[in-house]
PDB file of C-alpha atoms and ligand atoms in Angstrom:
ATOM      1  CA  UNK O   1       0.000   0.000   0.000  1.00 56.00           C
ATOM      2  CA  UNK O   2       1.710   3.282  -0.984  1.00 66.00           C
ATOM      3  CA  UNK O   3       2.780   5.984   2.283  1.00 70.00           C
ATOM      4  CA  UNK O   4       0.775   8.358   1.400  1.00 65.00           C
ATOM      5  CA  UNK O   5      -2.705   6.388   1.495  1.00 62.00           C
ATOM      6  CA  UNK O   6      -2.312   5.138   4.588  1.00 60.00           C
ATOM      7  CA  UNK O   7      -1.256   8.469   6.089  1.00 59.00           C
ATOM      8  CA  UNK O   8      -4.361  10.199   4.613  1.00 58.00           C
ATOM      9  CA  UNK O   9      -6.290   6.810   5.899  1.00 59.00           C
ATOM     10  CA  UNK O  10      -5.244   7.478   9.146  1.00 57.00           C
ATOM     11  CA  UNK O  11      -5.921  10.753   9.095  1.00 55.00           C
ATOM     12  CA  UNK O  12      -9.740  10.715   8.363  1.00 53.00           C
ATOM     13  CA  UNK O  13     -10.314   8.069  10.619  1.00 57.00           C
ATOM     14  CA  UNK O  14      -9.019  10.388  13.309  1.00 58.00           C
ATOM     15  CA  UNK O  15     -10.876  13.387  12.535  1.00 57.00           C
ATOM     16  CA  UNK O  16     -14.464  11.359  12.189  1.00 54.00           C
ATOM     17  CA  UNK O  17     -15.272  11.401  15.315  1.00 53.00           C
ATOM     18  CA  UNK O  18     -14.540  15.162  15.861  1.00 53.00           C
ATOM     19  CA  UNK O  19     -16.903  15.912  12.683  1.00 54.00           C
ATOM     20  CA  UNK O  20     -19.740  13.712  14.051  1.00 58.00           C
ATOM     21  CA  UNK O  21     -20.171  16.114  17.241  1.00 63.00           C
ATOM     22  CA  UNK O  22     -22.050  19.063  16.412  1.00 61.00           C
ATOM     23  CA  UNK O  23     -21.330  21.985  18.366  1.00 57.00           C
ATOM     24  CA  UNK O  24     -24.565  22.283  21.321  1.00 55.00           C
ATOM     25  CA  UNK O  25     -26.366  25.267  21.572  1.00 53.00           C
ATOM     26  CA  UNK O  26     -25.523  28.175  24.488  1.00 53.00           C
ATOM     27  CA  UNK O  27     -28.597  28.774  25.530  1.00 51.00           C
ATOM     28  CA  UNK O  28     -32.389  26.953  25.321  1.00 50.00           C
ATOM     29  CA  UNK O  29     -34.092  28.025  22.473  1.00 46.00           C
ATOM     30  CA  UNK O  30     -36.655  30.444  22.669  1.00 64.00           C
ATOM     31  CA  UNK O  31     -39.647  31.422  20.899  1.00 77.00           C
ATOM     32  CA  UNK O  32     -39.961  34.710  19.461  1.00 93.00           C
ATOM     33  CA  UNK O  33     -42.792  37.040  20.581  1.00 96.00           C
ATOM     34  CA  UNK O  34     -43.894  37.656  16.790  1.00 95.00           C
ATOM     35  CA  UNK O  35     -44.476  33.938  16.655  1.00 96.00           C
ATOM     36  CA  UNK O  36     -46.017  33.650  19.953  1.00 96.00           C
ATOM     37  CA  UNK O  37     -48.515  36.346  19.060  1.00 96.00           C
ATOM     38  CA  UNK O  38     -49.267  35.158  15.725  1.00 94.00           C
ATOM     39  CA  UNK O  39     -49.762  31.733  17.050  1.00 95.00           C
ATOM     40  CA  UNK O  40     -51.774  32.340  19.982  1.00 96.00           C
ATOM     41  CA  UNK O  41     -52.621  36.120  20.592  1.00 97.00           C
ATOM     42  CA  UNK O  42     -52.991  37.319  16.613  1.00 96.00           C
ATOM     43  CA  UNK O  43     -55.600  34.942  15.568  1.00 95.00           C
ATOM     44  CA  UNK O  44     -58.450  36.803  18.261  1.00 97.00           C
ATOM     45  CA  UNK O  45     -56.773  40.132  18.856  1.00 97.00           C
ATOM     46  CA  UNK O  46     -57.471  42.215  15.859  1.00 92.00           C
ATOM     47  CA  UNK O  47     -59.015  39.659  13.864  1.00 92.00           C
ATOM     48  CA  UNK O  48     -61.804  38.950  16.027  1.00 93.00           C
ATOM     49  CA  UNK O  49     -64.964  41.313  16.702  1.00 94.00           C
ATOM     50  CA  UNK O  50     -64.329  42.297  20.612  1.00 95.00           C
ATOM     51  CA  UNK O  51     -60.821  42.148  20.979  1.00 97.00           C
ATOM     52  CA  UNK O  52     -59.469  44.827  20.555  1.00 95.00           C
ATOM     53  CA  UNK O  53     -56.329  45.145  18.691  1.00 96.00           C
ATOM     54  CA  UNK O  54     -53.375  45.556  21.113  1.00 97.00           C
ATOM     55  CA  UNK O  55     -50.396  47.042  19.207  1.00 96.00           C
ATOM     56  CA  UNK O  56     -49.808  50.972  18.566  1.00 95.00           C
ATOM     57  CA  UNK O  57     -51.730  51.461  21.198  1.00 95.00           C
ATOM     58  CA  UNK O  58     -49.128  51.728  24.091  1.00 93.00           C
ATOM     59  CA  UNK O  59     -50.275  49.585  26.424  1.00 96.00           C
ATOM     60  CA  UNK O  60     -48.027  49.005  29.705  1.00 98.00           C
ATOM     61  CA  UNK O  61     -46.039  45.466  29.686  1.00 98.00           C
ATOM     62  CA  UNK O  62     -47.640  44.765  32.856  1.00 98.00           C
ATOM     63  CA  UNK O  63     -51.022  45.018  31.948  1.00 98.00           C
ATOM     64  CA  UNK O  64     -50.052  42.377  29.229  1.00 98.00           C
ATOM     65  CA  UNK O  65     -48.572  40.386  31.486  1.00 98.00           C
ATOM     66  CA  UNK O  66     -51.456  40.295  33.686  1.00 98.00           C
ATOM     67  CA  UNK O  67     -54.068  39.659  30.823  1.00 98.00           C
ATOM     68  CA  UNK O  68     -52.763  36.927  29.251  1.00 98.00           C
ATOM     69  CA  UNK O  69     -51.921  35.037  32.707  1.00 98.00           C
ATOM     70  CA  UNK O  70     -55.606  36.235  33.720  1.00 98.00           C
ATOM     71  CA  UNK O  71     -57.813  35.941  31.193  1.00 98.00           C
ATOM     72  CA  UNK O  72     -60.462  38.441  30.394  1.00 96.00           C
ATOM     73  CA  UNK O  73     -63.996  37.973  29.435  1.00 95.00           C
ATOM     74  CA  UNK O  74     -64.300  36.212  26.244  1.00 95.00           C
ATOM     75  CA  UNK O  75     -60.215  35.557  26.708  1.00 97.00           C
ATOM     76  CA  UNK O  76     -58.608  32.285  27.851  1.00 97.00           C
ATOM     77  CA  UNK O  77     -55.781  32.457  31.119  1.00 98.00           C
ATOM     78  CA  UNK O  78     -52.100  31.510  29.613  1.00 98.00           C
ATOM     79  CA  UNK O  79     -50.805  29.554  32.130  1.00 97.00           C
ATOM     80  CA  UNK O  80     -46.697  29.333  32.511  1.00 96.00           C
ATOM     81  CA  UNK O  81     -47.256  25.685  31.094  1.00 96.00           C
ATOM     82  CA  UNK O  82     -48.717  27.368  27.954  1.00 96.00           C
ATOM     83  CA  UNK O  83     -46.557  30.687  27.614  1.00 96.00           C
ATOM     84  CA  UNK O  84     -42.581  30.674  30.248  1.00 96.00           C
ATOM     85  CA  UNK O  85     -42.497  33.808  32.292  1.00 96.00           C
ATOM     86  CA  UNK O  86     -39.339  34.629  29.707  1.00 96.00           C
ATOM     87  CA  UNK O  87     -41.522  33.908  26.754  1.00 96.00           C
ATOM     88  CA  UNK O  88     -44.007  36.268  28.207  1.00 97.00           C
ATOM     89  CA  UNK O  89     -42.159  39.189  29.317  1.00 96.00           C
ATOM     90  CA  UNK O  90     -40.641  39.269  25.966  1.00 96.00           C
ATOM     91  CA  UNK O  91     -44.198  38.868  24.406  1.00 97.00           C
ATOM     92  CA  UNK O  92     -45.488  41.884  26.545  1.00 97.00           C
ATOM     93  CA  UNK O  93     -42.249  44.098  25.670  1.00 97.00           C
ATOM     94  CA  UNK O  94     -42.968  43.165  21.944  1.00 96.00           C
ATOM     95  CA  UNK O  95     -46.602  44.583  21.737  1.00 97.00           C
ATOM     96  CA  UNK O  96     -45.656  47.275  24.062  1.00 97.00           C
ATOM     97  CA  UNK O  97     -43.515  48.200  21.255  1.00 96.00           C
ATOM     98  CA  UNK O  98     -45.231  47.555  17.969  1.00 95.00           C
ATOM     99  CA  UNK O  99     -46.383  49.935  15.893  1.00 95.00           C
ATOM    100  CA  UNK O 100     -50.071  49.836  15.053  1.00 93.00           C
ATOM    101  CA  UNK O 101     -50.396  47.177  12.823  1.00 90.00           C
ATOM    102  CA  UNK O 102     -51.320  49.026   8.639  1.00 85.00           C
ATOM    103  CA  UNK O 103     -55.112  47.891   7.874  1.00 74.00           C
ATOM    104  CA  UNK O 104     -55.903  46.277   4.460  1.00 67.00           C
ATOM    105  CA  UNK O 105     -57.769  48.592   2.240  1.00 70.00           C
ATOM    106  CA  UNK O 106     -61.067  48.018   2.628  1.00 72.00           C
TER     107      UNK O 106
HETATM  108  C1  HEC P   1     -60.002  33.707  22.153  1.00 81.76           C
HETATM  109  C2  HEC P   1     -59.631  35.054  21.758  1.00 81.76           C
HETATM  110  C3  HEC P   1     -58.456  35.699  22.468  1.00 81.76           C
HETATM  111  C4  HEC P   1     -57.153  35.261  22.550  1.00 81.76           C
HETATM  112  C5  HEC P   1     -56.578  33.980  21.970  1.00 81.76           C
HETATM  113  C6  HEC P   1     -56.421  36.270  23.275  1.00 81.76           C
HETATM  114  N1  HEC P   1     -57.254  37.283  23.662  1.00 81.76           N
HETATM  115 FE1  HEC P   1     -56.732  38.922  24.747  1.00 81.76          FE
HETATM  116  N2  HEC P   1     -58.676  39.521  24.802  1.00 81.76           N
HETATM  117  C7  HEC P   1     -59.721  38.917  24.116  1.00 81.76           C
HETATM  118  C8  HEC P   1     -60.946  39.688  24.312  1.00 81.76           C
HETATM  119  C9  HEC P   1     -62.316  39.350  23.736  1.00 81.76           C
HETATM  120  C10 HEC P   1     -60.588  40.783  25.138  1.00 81.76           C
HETATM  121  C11 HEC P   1     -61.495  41.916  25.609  1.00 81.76           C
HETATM  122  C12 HEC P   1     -62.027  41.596  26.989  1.00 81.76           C
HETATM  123  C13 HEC P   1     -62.903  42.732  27.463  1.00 81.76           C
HETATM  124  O1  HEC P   1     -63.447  43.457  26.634  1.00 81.76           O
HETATM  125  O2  HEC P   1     -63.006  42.885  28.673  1.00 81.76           O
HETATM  126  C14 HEC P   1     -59.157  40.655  25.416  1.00 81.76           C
HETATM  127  C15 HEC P   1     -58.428  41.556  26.191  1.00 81.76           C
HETATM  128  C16 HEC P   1     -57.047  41.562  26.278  1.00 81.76           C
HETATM  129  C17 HEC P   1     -56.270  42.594  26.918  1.00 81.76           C
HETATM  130  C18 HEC P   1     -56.801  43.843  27.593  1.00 81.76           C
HETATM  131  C19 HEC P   1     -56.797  44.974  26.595  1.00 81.76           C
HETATM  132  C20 HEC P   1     -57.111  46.294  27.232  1.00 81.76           C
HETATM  133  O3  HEC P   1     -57.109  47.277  26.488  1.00 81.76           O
HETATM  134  O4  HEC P   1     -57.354  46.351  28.450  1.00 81.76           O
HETATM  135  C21 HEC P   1     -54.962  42.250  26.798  1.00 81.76           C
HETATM  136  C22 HEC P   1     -53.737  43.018  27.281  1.00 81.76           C
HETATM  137  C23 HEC P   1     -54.918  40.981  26.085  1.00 81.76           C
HETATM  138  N3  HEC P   1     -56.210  40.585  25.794  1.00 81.76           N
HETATM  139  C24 HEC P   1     -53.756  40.307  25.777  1.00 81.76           C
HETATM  140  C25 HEC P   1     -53.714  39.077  25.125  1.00 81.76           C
HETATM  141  C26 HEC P   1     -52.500  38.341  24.883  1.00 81.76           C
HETATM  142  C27 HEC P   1     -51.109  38.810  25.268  1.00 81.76           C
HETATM  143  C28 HEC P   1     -52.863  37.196  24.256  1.00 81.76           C
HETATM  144  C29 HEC P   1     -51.956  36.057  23.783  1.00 81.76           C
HETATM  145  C30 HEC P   1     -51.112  35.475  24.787  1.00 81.76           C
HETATM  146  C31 HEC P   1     -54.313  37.208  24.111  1.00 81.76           C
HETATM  147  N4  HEC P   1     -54.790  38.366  24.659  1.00 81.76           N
HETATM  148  C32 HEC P   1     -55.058  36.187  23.517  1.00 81.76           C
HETATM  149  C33 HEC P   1     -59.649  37.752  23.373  1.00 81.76           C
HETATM  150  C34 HEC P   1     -58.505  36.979  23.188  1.00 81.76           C
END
């Protein structure tokens, strides 16, 4: 067998291993508040006769916070099972921060 192969032969069996593991992720992966409102917020608020749309309007984080782990009539509670206090907080700051959302023509 010529020098060379077995050197290179050698050589990729030794870095295999080192290729297989993937490099793990820093930190858990975490939903972002445009999904989480589109997903479970989005499809009632401003969509839905009665609830009211909730961005542009500068509503306090709190008062989001306290909604959605509340409920309000005609609203379901989010429990932390449903929506992480993380997940949440950066919901509220989100909406707190949109602008109001451009209607379609009519
Ligand atoms: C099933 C439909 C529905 C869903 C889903 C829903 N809401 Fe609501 N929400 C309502 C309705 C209806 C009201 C108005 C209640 C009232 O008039 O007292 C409301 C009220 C609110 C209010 C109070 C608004 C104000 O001006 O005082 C906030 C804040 C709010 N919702 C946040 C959320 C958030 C955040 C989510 C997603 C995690 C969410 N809601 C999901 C129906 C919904």
């Amino acid at each position: 067998m010529n020098r060379a192969l077995v050197v290179v032969a050698i050589g990729i069996a030794a870095a295999a291993p080192a290729l297989a593991t993937k490099p793990q992720p820093t930190a858990a992966p975490q939903t972002k508040p445009e999904a989480i409102w589109r997903a479970t917020c989005g499809y009632c608020h401003g969509s839905v006769p009665g609830a009211p749309e909730l961005r542009g309007i500068n509503l306090p984080e709190a008062l989001i916070v306290t909604a959605a782990r509340n409920g309000a009539p005609g609203m379901p509670a989010f429990h932390a099972s449903e929506i992480s206090d993380a997940d949440l907080r950066a919901l509220a700051r989100w909406i707190a921060r949109q602008p109001a959302p451009v209607k379609a023509a009519p």
